[in-house]
Amino acid sequence: MEYSLVCHNLYAFSFSPVKKKFILLGIMFLLWVYMLYSCVGYCATMPSLVVDNYRGKETGSVSGVVKRTENNGRADLMSRLLPRPQPWVDIESDYDETSVRTSSRDLLNNEIDADRGAEDWNEMRVEGHRAPEPGAMSSFSNGSGSKKLPQAIIIGVKKGGTRALLEFLRVHPDIRAVGAEPHFFDRNYENGLEWYRELMPKTLEGQITMEKTPSYFVTREAPARISAMSRDTKLIVVVRDPVTRAISDYTQTLSKKPDIPTFESLTFKNRTTGLIDTSWSAIQIGIYAKHLDNWLQYFPMDQILFVSGERLISDPAGELGRVQDFLGLKRIITDKHFYFNQTKGFPCLKKAEGSSKPHCLGKTKGRTHPNIHPEVVQRLRDFYRPFNMKFYQMTGHNFGWD
Ligand SMILES: Nc1ncnc2c1ncn2[C@@H]1O[C@H](COP(=O)(O)OS(=O)(=O)O)[C@@H](OP(=O)(O)O)[C@H]1O
């Protein structure tokens, strides 16, 4: 009797349609929670259109950077397993530097400055990047690494070839970089380091986090600020003949504001005397020795690597070899990664990061420069010569611009 009662109860429990519905609903709810959880985790590790790579390592210690080599194997494996970001979004520095700007007399730069901030964020939005909300997701880590402050920064120079260098470096599995220029140490410093860290890609132990903002090189406060973040930060400067750099800078501005005065009229304070207007940022940025002096107050020379913008075009693998050595990385990026694209007139990657297709930089890189009168060019060469000599002396490297 008792036995049949138990059986009856069990039967009722197992087959009651109401209970069945409840169980089904419960299972569906659990599945929904599980899917939601997976989706949040996946989205957090997904590469955004920002071009960012979400791999890297903690900043601030040279020992950490050296340790990276030991972890290469693991980092390699993980980086292959992780989703890859969208590389090759073509961005350029469209703005003039704070320190140059404040001392600049020319309206040309000030006009550009007026809409500078907005353009910068638009630029990032184009890439799908958003200004991070302070504290948001800062401690979130779902096994694909965490965001670290950069251990290496490409600090300059504007129009030197900084985009090419960063895009080439991103091919390395142990480098993860922000695509857009954060401009933290010049324009966004008040936002704080946590804001800055949020911009960084997620990285694994043994990987290097990087960013590039060419205006840092000429920002007076940048060396002290970077040093305050970490005295061990490795600095990379891509330098280019200051005369062609100035013309390239002018060409960029001209492409956005076709009504600006001629290069010649902006170059000279007085055309007859041939006095150069050093308050024009396009001229001032090229006085490398002066800017370098400021950096040497905070960083030893062996913590700064100078990459030749010219050689980055004529021998990209050679320059990339030096950069990988400087960063303590295995030389993974070699000749095999590049080909010369005749149409573009520049070296391009056979396979960009996260893609199997060849890639060249976009049309804002490698613009045709306007013809500048040879006399003006010569006058500028004469102007820069002593500064170049000083720069060669300081760096112990003759860049061959004279
Ligand atoms: N591989 C490759 N492809 C295209 N362009 C290349 C490459 N390597 C170096 N360059 C040179 O990079 C110059 C632009 O420099 P930046 O990227 O530093 O410019 S920016 O400051 O970020 O706007 C750009 O200057 P312009 O030629 O005046 O446009 C190029 O000369």
Tab-separated table of C-alpha atoms and ligand atoms in Angstrom:
chain	number	residue	atom	x	y	z
A	1	MET	CA	0.000	0.000	0.000
A	2	GLU	CA	2.743	2.398	1.127
A	3	TYR	CA	4.742	1.394	-1.912
A	4	SER	CA	1.896	2.162	-4.303
A	5	LEU	CA	1.421	5.558	-2.632
A	6	VAL	CA	5.083	6.447	-3.176
A	7	CYS	CA	4.848	5.290	-6.774
A	8	HIS	CA	1.775	7.358	-7.295
A	9	ASN	CA	3.473	10.469	-5.860
A	10	LEU	CA	6.506	9.954	-7.988
A	11	TYR	CA	4.356	9.469	-11.040
A	12	ALA	CA	2.463	12.652	-10.239
A	13	PHE	CA	5.752	14.563	-9.769
A	14	SER	CA	7.322	13.325	-12.971
A	15	PHE	CA	4.441	13.852	-15.273
A	16	SER	CA	2.439	16.770	-13.861
A	17	PRO	CA	2.128	19.133	-16.850
A	18	VAL	CA	2.480	22.216	-14.606
A	19	LYS	CA	5.734	20.938	-13.117
A	20	LYS	CA	6.981	20.026	-16.579
A	21	LYS	CA	6.369	23.580	-17.700
A	22	PHE	CA	8.199	24.946	-14.671
A	23	ILE	CA	11.189	22.680	-15.300
A	24	LEU	CA	11.232	23.661	-18.978
A	25	LEU	CA	11.054	27.335	-18.104
A	26	GLY	CA	13.840	26.882	-15.560
A	27	ILE	CA	16.073	25.197	-18.140
A	28	MET	CA	15.321	27.927	-20.683
A	29	PHE	CA	16.132	30.602	-18.119
A	30	LEU	CA	19.441	28.946	-17.248
A	31	LEU	CA	20.296	28.641	-20.948
A	32	TRP	CA	19.466	32.305	-21.470
A	33	VAL	CA	21.657	33.349	-18.518
A	34	TYR	CA	24.475	31.177	-19.855
A	35	MET	CA	24.191	32.676	-23.365
A	36	LEU	CA	24.142	36.194	-21.942
A	37	TYR	CA	27.224	35.469	-19.860
A	38	SER	CA	29.086	33.964	-22.838
A	39	CYS	CA	28.114	36.868	-25.039
A	40	VAL	CA	29.412	39.439	-22.541
A	41	GLY	CA	32.669	37.543	-22.256
A	42	TYR	CA	33.016	37.136	-25.993
A	43	CYS	CA	32.228	40.760	-26.745
A	44	ALA	CA	34.823	41.880	-24.241
A	45	THR	CA	37.500	39.861	-26.002
A	46	MET	CA	36.339	40.700	-29.512
A	47	PRO	CA	38.495	43.059	-31.493
A	48	SER	CA	36.693	46.296	-31.974
A	49	LEU	CA	36.957	48.305	-35.166
A	50	VAL	CA	39.390	50.402	-33.241
A	51	VAL	CA	42.209	48.444	-34.707
A	52	ASP	CA	43.228	47.548	-31.205
A	53	ASN	CA	44.760	44.329	-30.305
A	54	TYR	CA	43.703	42.945	-27.066
A	55	ARG	CA	46.933	41.340	-26.002
A	56	GLY	CA	49.871	42.684	-24.035
A	57	LYS	CA	51.448	42.898	-20.585
A	58	GLU	CA	51.838	45.031	-17.512
A	59	THR	CA	53.700	48.190	-17.946
A	60	GLY	CA	56.354	49.968	-16.115
A	61	SER	CA	59.112	47.487	-15.574
A	62	VAL	CA	62.079	46.696	-17.700
A	63	SER	CA	62.258	43.306	-16.039
A	64	GLY	CA	58.756	42.672	-17.311
A	65	VAL	CA	59.810	43.481	-20.829
A	66	VAL	CA	62.793	41.177	-20.579
A	67	LYS	CA	60.632	38.430	-19.098
A	68	ARG	CA	58.530	38.643	-22.219
A	69	THR	CA	61.067	36.645	-24.204
A	70	GLU	CA	60.717	33.703	-21.820
A	71	ASN	CA	56.988	33.797	-22.352
A	72	ASN	CA	57.149	34.031	-26.109
A	73	GLY	CA	55.959	30.498	-26.677
A	74	ARG	CA	52.862	30.864	-24.572
A	75	ALA	CA	52.113	34.329	-25.870
A	76	ASP	CA	52.488	33.075	-29.436
A	77	LEU	CA	50.068	30.271	-28.882
A	78	MET	CA	47.538	32.431	-27.075
A	79	SER	CA	47.799	35.206	-29.613
A	80	ARG	CA	46.966	32.766	-32.351
A	81	LEU	CA	43.995	31.465	-30.435
A	82	LEU	CA	42.654	34.912	-29.647
A	83	PRO	CA	40.562	36.835	-32.108
A	84	ARG	CA	42.590	39.300	-34.156
A	85	PRO	CA	41.765	42.939	-34.508
A	86	GLN	CA	41.034	44.908	-37.640
A	87	PRO	CA	44.292	46.440	-38.662
A	88	TRP	CA	45.090	49.087	-41.202
A	89	VAL	CA	42.625	51.751	-40.407
A	90	ASP	CA	44.444	54.736	-41.718
A	91	ILE	CA	44.733	57.504	-39.208
A	92	GLU	CA	46.988	60.470	-39.120
A	93	SER	CA	47.974	63.185	-36.756
A	94	ASP	CA	45.897	66.086	-37.792
A	95	TYR	CA	46.697	68.386	-34.992
A	96	ASP	CA	49.430	70.627	-33.926
A	97	GLU	CA	51.285	70.256	-30.739
A	98	THR	CA	50.439	72.083	-27.561
A	99	SER	CA	53.841	73.581	-26.952
A	100	VAL	CA	54.232	74.604	-30.544
A	101	ARG	CA	50.743	75.933	-30.660
A	102	THR	CA	51.047	78.186	-27.675
A	103	SER	CA	54.093	79.852	-29.082
A	104	SER	CA	52.829	79.857	-32.625
A	105	ARG	CA	51.802	83.118	-34.207
A	106	ASP	CA	50.158	81.595	-37.214
A	107	LEU	CA	46.404	81.536	-37.459
A	108	LEU	CA	46.634	78.502	-39.618
A	109	ASN	CA	47.482	76.288	-36.693
A	110	ASN	CA	45.110	77.983	-34.320
A	111	GLU	CA	42.226	77.424	-36.693
A	112	ILE	CA	43.024	73.773	-36.828
A	113	ASP	CA	43.282	73.666	-33.076
A	114	ALA	CA	39.797	75.013	-32.656
A	115	ASP	CA	38.151	71.824	-33.830
A	116	ARG	CA	41.009	69.604	-32.812
A	117	GLY	CA	39.359	67.744	-29.953
A	118	ALA	CA	36.198	67.044	-31.857
A	119	GLU	CA	38.079	65.743	-34.862
A	120	ASP	CA	40.136	63.501	-32.664
A	121	TRP	CA	37.153	61.800	-31.134
A	122	ASN	CA	35.438	61.579	-34.490
A	123	GLU	CA	38.526	59.882	-35.747
A	124	MET	CA	38.271	57.363	-32.945
A	125	ARG	CA	34.553	56.923	-33.455
A	126	VAL	CA	35.148	56.116	-37.098
A	127	GLU	CA	37.110	53.213	-35.821
A	128	GLY	CA	34.388	52.214	-33.401
A	129	HIS	CA	36.290	53.444	-30.410
A	130	ARG	CA	34.529	55.183	-27.555
A	131	ALA	CA	35.800	57.328	-24.760
A	132	PRO	CA	35.912	54.973	-21.818
A	133	GLU	CA	33.744	55.586	-18.829
A	134	PRO	CA	36.017	55.921	-15.816
A	135	GLY	CA	36.281	52.670	-13.980
A	136	ALA	CA	34.108	50.766	-16.395
A	137	MET	CA	35.354	47.218	-16.875
A	138	SER	CA	38.710	48.176	-15.392
A	139	SER	CA	38.980	44.989	-13.427
A	140	PHE	CA	37.085	42.840	-15.863
A	141	SER	CA	39.148	40.017	-17.136
A	142	ASN	CA	37.696	36.866	-18.574
A	143	GLY	CA	40.837	34.938	-19.218
A	144	SER	CA	42.029	36.830	-22.279
A	145	GLY	CA	44.345	39.145	-20.416
A	146	SER	CA	43.926	42.573	-18.953
A	147	LYS	CA	44.519	46.171	-19.919
A	148	LYS	CA	47.933	47.558	-19.018
A	149	LEU	CA	49.570	50.916	-19.360
A	150	PRO	CA	51.973	50.971	-22.323
A	151	GLN	CA	55.557	49.896	-21.791
A	152	ALA	CA	56.644	51.398	-25.099
A	153	ILE	CA	55.401	54.523	-26.869
A	154	ILE	CA	56.074	55.933	-30.323
A	155	ILE	CA	56.365	59.589	-29.301
A	156	GLY	CA	57.089	61.176	-32.685
A	157	VAL	CA	57.622	62.764	-34.972
A	158	LYS	CA	54.559	63.957	-36.801
A	159	LYS	CA	54.775	62.894	-40.489
A	160	GLY	CA	57.879	60.843	-39.700
A	161	GLY	CA	56.336	57.482	-40.628
A	162	THR	CA	54.828	56.678	-37.219
A	163	ARG	CA	51.731	54.978	-38.628
A	164	ALA	CA	53.788	52.708	-40.851
A	165	LEU	CA	56.001	51.724	-37.921
A	166	LEU	CA	53.072	50.948	-35.649
A	167	GLU	CA	51.237	48.941	-38.293
A	168	PHE	CA	54.348	46.952	-39.096
A	169	LEU	CA	54.987	46.295	-35.395
A	170	ARG	CA	51.502	44.995	-34.877
A	171	VAL	CA	52.379	41.997	-36.994
A	172	HIS	CA	54.467	40.822	-34.049
A	173	PRO	CA	52.487	38.442	-31.826
A	174	ASP	CA	54.021	39.950	-28.700
A	175	ILE	CA	52.900	43.495	-29.459
A	176	ARG	CA	49.442	44.878	-28.925
A	177	ALA	CA	48.738	48.483	-29.786
A	178	VAL	CA	45.991	51.061	-29.726
A	179	GLY	CA	45.014	52.089	-33.234
A	180	ALA	CA	43.931	55.666	-32.617
A	181	GLU	CA	46.231	58.225	-31.084
A	182	PRO	CA	45.262	58.595	-27.403
A	183	HIS	CA	46.919	62.034	-26.984
A	184	PHE	CA	46.952	61.320	-23.277
A	185	PHE	CA	50.192	63.066	-22.320
A	186	ASP	CA	49.359	66.234	-24.233
A	187	ARG	CA	45.610	66.804	-24.404
A	188	ASN	CA	43.873	64.293	-22.185
A	189	TYR	CA	46.137	64.159	-19.155
A	190	GLU	CA	43.450	65.460	-16.786
A	191	ASN	CA	41.446	62.309	-17.501
A	192	GLY	CA	43.898	60.330	-15.407
A	193	LEU	CA	45.861	57.129	-15.861
A	194	GLU	CA	42.844	54.885	-15.383
A	195	TRP	CA	41.200	56.529	-18.385
A	196	TYR	CA	44.382	55.984	-20.346
A	197	ARG	CA	44.621	52.334	-19.319
A	198	GLU	CA	41.054	51.776	-20.482
A	199	LEU	CA	42.059	52.789	-23.999
A	200	MET	CA	44.626	50.012	-24.119
A	201	PRO	CA	44.011	46.624	-25.662
A	202	LYS	CA	43.841	43.594	-23.414
A	203	THR	CA	47.118	41.814	-23.236
A	204	LEU	CA	48.552	38.585	-21.968
A	205	GLU	CA	51.553	38.061	-19.756
A	206	GLY	CA	54.648	38.490	-21.918
A	207	GLN	CA	53.148	40.912	-24.431
A	208	ILE	CA	53.965	44.580	-24.862
A	209	THR	CA	51.291	47.279	-24.893
A	210	MET	CA	52.027	50.183	-27.237
A	211	GLU	CA	50.531	53.384	-28.518
A	212	LYS	CA	51.666	56.156	-30.836
A	213	THR	CA	51.006	59.869	-30.510
A	214	PRO	CA	53.545	61.852	-32.562
A	215	SER	CA	52.790	65.152	-30.858
A	216	TYR	CA	54.319	63.949	-27.589
A	217	PHE	CA	57.800	64.619	-28.952
A	218	VAL	CA	57.183	68.361	-29.034
A	219	THR	CA	55.013	68.602	-25.925
A	220	ARG	CA	56.973	70.206	-23.123
A	221	GLU	CA	55.139	68.370	-20.334
A	222	ALA	CA	55.192	64.932	-21.968
A	223	PRO	CA	58.604	63.681	-20.718
A	224	ALA	CA	57.821	64.425	-17.046
A	225	ARG	CA	54.365	62.917	-17.380
A	226	ILE	CA	55.537	59.716	-19.059
A	227	SER	CA	58.334	59.402	-16.541
A	228	ALA	CA	55.780	59.796	-13.726
A	229	MET	CA	53.787	56.912	-15.226
A	230	SER	CA	56.898	54.763	-15.485
A	231	ARG	CA	60.553	55.689	-15.660
A	232	ASP	CA	61.107	52.447	-17.581
A	233	THR	CA	58.888	53.355	-20.526
A	234	LYS	CA	60.695	52.721	-23.798
A	235	LEU	CA	60.452	55.582	-26.242
A	236	ILE	CA	60.611	55.392	-30.023
A	237	VAL	CA	61.030	58.397	-32.298
A	238	VAL	CA	60.691	58.098	-36.066
A	239	VAL	CA	62.672	60.974	-37.519
A	240	ARG	CA	62.666	62.210	-41.092
A	241	ASP	CA	64.522	64.938	-42.975
A	242	PRO	CA	63.026	68.049	-41.338
A	243	VAL	CA	62.619	69.781	-44.703
A	244	THR	CA	60.514	67.017	-46.288
A	245	ARG	CA	58.771	66.553	-42.949
A	246	ALA	CA	57.736	70.224	-43.003
A	247	ILE	CA	56.478	69.915	-46.583
A	248	SER	CA	54.580	66.748	-45.667
A	249	ASP	CA	53.022	68.542	-42.690
A	250	TYR	CA	51.999	71.432	-44.934
A	251	THR	CA	50.596	69.001	-47.533
A	252	GLN	CA	48.385	67.446	-44.886
A	253	THR	CA	47.013	70.817	-43.791
A	254	LEU	CA	46.523	71.843	-47.426
A	255	SER	CA	44.482	68.718	-48.083
A	256	LYS	CA	42.043	69.822	-45.380
A	257	LYS	CA	42.195	73.563	-45.948
A	258	PRO	CA	42.923	74.311	-49.585
A	259	ASP	CA	42.774	78.083	-48.982
A	260	ILE	CA	45.834	78.338	-46.764
A	261	PRO	CA	48.772	80.557	-47.820
A	262	THR	CA	51.615	79.063	-49.818
A	263	PHE	CA	54.355	77.052	-48.127
A	264	GLU	CA	56.835	79.785	-49.004
A	265	SER	CA	54.843	82.553	-47.379
A	266	LEU	CA	54.408	80.554	-44.190
A	267	THR	CA	58.082	79.580	-44.071
A	268	PHE	CA	59.527	83.090	-44.066
A	269	LYS	CA	59.060	85.835	-41.556
A	270	ASN	CA	60.554	88.098	-44.121
A	271	ARG	CA	60.892	86.837	-47.690
A	272	THR	CA	63.557	89.387	-48.620
A	273	THR	CA	65.861	88.716	-45.700
A	274	GLY	CA	65.088	85.014	-45.867
A	275	LEU	CA	64.382	84.906	-42.131
A	276	ILE	CA	62.672	81.631	-41.248
A	277	ASP	CA	59.542	81.734	-39.131
A	278	THR	CA	60.317	79.264	-36.377
A	279	SER	CA	56.969	79.891	-34.717
A	280	TRP	CA	55.265	77.959	-37.519
A	281	SER	CA	54.811	74.488	-36.102
A	282	ALA	CA	55.723	72.841	-39.411
A	283	ILE	CA	59.170	74.409	-39.037
A	284	GLN	CA	59.518	74.096	-35.282
A	285	ILE	CA	58.802	70.362	-35.075
A	286	GLY	CA	61.899	69.693	-37.216
A	287	ILE	CA	64.302	71.238	-34.706
A	288	TYR	CA	64.814	67.768	-33.253
A	289	ALA	CA	67.841	68.598	-31.083
A	290	LYS	CA	65.848	71.162	-29.141
A	291	HIS	CA	62.962	68.810	-28.411
A	292	LEU	CA	65.292	65.936	-27.592
A	293	ASP	CA	67.003	68.056	-24.962
A	294	ASN	CA	63.743	68.192	-23.062
A	295	TRP	CA	63.400	64.376	-23.114
A	296	LEU	CA	66.946	63.880	-21.911
A	297	GLN	CA	66.064	65.690	-18.685
A	298	TYR	CA	63.888	62.689	-17.805
A	299	PHE	CA	65.092	59.691	-19.825
A	300	PRO	CA	68.533	58.253	-20.509
A	301	MET	CA	69.565	58.074	-24.138
A	302	ASP	CA	69.550	54.263	-24.171
A	303	GLN	CA	65.840	54.291	-23.412
A	304	ILE	CA	65.093	56.190	-26.619
A	305	LEU	CA	65.296	54.566	-30.055
A	306	PHE	CA	65.540	56.691	-33.176
A	307	VAL	CA	64.112	55.131	-36.292
A	308	SER	CA	65.016	56.609	-39.646
A	309	GLY	CA	61.861	57.545	-41.536
A	310	GLU	CA	63.802	57.255	-44.789
A	311	ARG	CA	65.088	53.761	-44.022
A	312	LEU	CA	61.641	52.699	-42.894
A	313	ILE	CA	60.724	53.142	-46.560
A	314	SER	CA	63.928	51.868	-48.213
A	315	ASP	CA	64.575	48.991	-45.790
A	316	PRO	CA	61.558	48.395	-43.537
A	317	ALA	CA	62.774	44.989	-42.337
A	318	GLY	CA	66.142	46.465	-41.302
A	319	GLU	CA	64.525	49.201	-39.214
A	320	LEU	CA	62.003	46.760	-37.776
A	321	GLY	CA	64.897	44.512	-36.765
A	322	ARG	CA	66.378	47.353	-34.703
A	323	VAL	CA	63.025	48.114	-33.109
A	324	GLN	CA	62.416	44.481	-32.170
A	325	ASP	CA	65.883	44.315	-30.589
A	326	PHE	CA	65.226	47.515	-28.671
A	327	LEU	CA	61.970	46.109	-27.327
A	328	GLY	CA	63.710	42.872	-26.389
A	329	LEU	CA	61.597	40.931	-28.847
A	330	LYS	CA	62.443	37.971	-31.015
A	331	ARG	CA	63.046	39.155	-34.603
A	332	ILE	CA	59.827	37.826	-36.077
A	333	ILE	CA	59.143	40.648	-38.540
A	334	THR	CA	61.611	40.198	-41.388
A	335	ASP	CA	62.055	40.791	-45.119
A	336	LYS	CA	59.496	38.081	-45.777
A	337	HIS	CA	56.730	40.291	-44.415
A	338	PHE	CA	57.175	43.116	-46.940
A	339	TYR	CA	56.857	43.760	-50.633
A	340	PHE	CA	57.269	46.982	-52.556
A	341	ASN	CA	54.000	48.140	-54.080
A	342	GLN	CA	54.826	49.960	-57.328
A	343	THR	CA	51.481	51.733	-57.509
A	344	LYS	CA	51.677	52.991	-53.936
A	345	GLY	CA	55.388	53.665	-54.203
A	346	PHE	CA	55.930	52.343	-50.680
A	347	PRO	CA	56.609	49.080	-48.930
A	348	CYS	CA	53.475	47.263	-47.884
A	349	LEU	CA	52.759	44.193	-45.781
A	350	LYS	CA	52.256	40.888	-47.556
A	351	LYS	CA	49.807	39.981	-44.807
A	352	ALA	CA	48.513	42.543	-42.377
A	353	GLU	CA	47.726	41.552	-38.855
A	354	GLY	CA	44.483	39.638	-38.676
A	355	SER	CA	44.294	39.225	-42.429
A	356	SER	CA	45.725	37.011	-45.129
A	357	LYS	CA	45.666	39.774	-47.732
A	358	PRO	CA	48.410	42.246	-48.664
A	359	HIS	CA	47.979	45.710	-47.255
A	360	CYS	CA	49.359	49.156	-47.919
A	361	LEU	CA	48.717	52.231	-45.814
A	362	GLY	CA	45.814	54.387	-46.984
A	363	LYS	CA	45.856	57.391	-49.241
A	364	THR	CA	46.602	59.926	-46.492
A	365	LYS	CA	50.031	58.282	-46.197
A	366	GLY	CA	52.323	58.922	-49.107
A	367	ARG	CA	50.630	61.993	-50.517
A	368	THR	CA	52.079	63.837	-53.476
A	369	HIS	CA	53.790	66.967	-52.164
A	370	PRO	CA	53.388	70.328	-53.891
A	371	ASN	CA	56.426	71.617	-55.736
A	372	ILE	CA	58.415	73.950	-53.544
A	373	HIS	CA	60.852	76.349	-55.143
A	374	PRO	CA	64.413	74.882	-54.888
A	375	GLU	CA	65.638	78.156	-53.390
A	376	VAL	CA	63.173	77.839	-50.512
A	377	VAL	CA	64.194	74.226	-49.987
A	378	GLN	CA	67.858	75.263	-49.965
A	379	ARG	CA	67.204	78.031	-47.474
A	380	LEU	CA	65.459	75.531	-45.194
A	381	ARG	CA	68.339	73.072	-45.574
A	382	ASP	CA	70.738	75.799	-44.456
A	383	PHE	CA	68.476	76.626	-41.546
A	384	TYR	CA	68.229	73.052	-40.272
A	385	ARG	CA	71.899	72.067	-40.851
A	386	PRO	CA	73.275	73.155	-37.452
A	387	PHE	CA	70.326	71.630	-35.624
A	388	ASN	CA	70.739	68.403	-37.577
A	389	MET	CA	74.450	68.290	-36.725
A	390	LYS	CA	73.630	68.723	-33.063
A	391	PHE	CA	71.016	65.994	-33.329
A	392	TYR	CA	73.498	63.575	-34.984
A	393	GLN	CA	75.944	64.328	-32.199
A	394	MET	CA	73.392	63.761	-29.458
A	395	THR	CA	72.092	60.492	-30.906
A	396	GLY	CA	75.447	59.264	-32.220
A	397	HIS	CA	73.767	58.613	-35.565
A	398	ASN	CA	74.116	60.432	-38.865
A	399	PHE	CA	70.739	60.363	-40.578
A	400	GLY	CA	72.191	61.740	-43.794
A	401	TRP	CA	69.861	64.661	-44.344
A	402	ASP	CA	72.640	67.106	-45.248
B	1	LIG	N1	55.010	52.055	-45.930
B	1	LIG	C1	54.583	53.298	-45.971
B	1	LIG	N2	53.437	53.619	-46.626
B	1	LIG	C2	53.013	54.897	-46.665
B	1	LIG	N3	53.660	55.943	-46.087
B	1	LIG	C3	54.790	55.666	-45.432
B	1	LIG	C4	55.304	54.352	-45.345
B	1	LIG	N4	56.448	54.389	-44.633
B	1	LIG	C5	56.652	55.659	-44.305
B	1	LIG	N5	55.659	56.441	-44.782
B	1	LIG	C6	55.612	57.887	-44.612
B	1	LIG	O1	54.784	58.149	-43.492
B	1	LIG	C7	54.425	59.530	-43.616
B	1	LIG	C8	53.308	59.837	-42.671
B	1	LIG	O2	53.880	59.832	-41.384
B	1	LIG	P1	53.047	59.547	-40.088
B	1	LIG	O3	52.351	58.245	-40.208
B	1	LIG	O4	53.964	59.696	-38.941
B	1	LIG	O5	51.997	60.716	-40.139
B	1	LIG	S1	51.108	61.230	-38.927
B	1	LIG	O6	51.943	62.111	-38.121
B	1	LIG	O7	50.596	60.090	-38.184
B	1	LIG	O8	50.029	61.981	-39.619
B	1	LIG	C9	54.084	59.661	-45.072
B	1	LIG	O9	54.343	61.012	-45.419
B	1	LIG	P2	53.875	61.645	-46.811
B	1	LIG	O10	54.615	60.893	-47.880
B	1	LIG	O11	54.261	63.055	-46.764
B	1	LIG	O12	52.386	61.440	-46.898
B	1	LIG	C10	55.015	58.663	-45.761
B	1	LIG	O13	56.076	59.265	-46.454
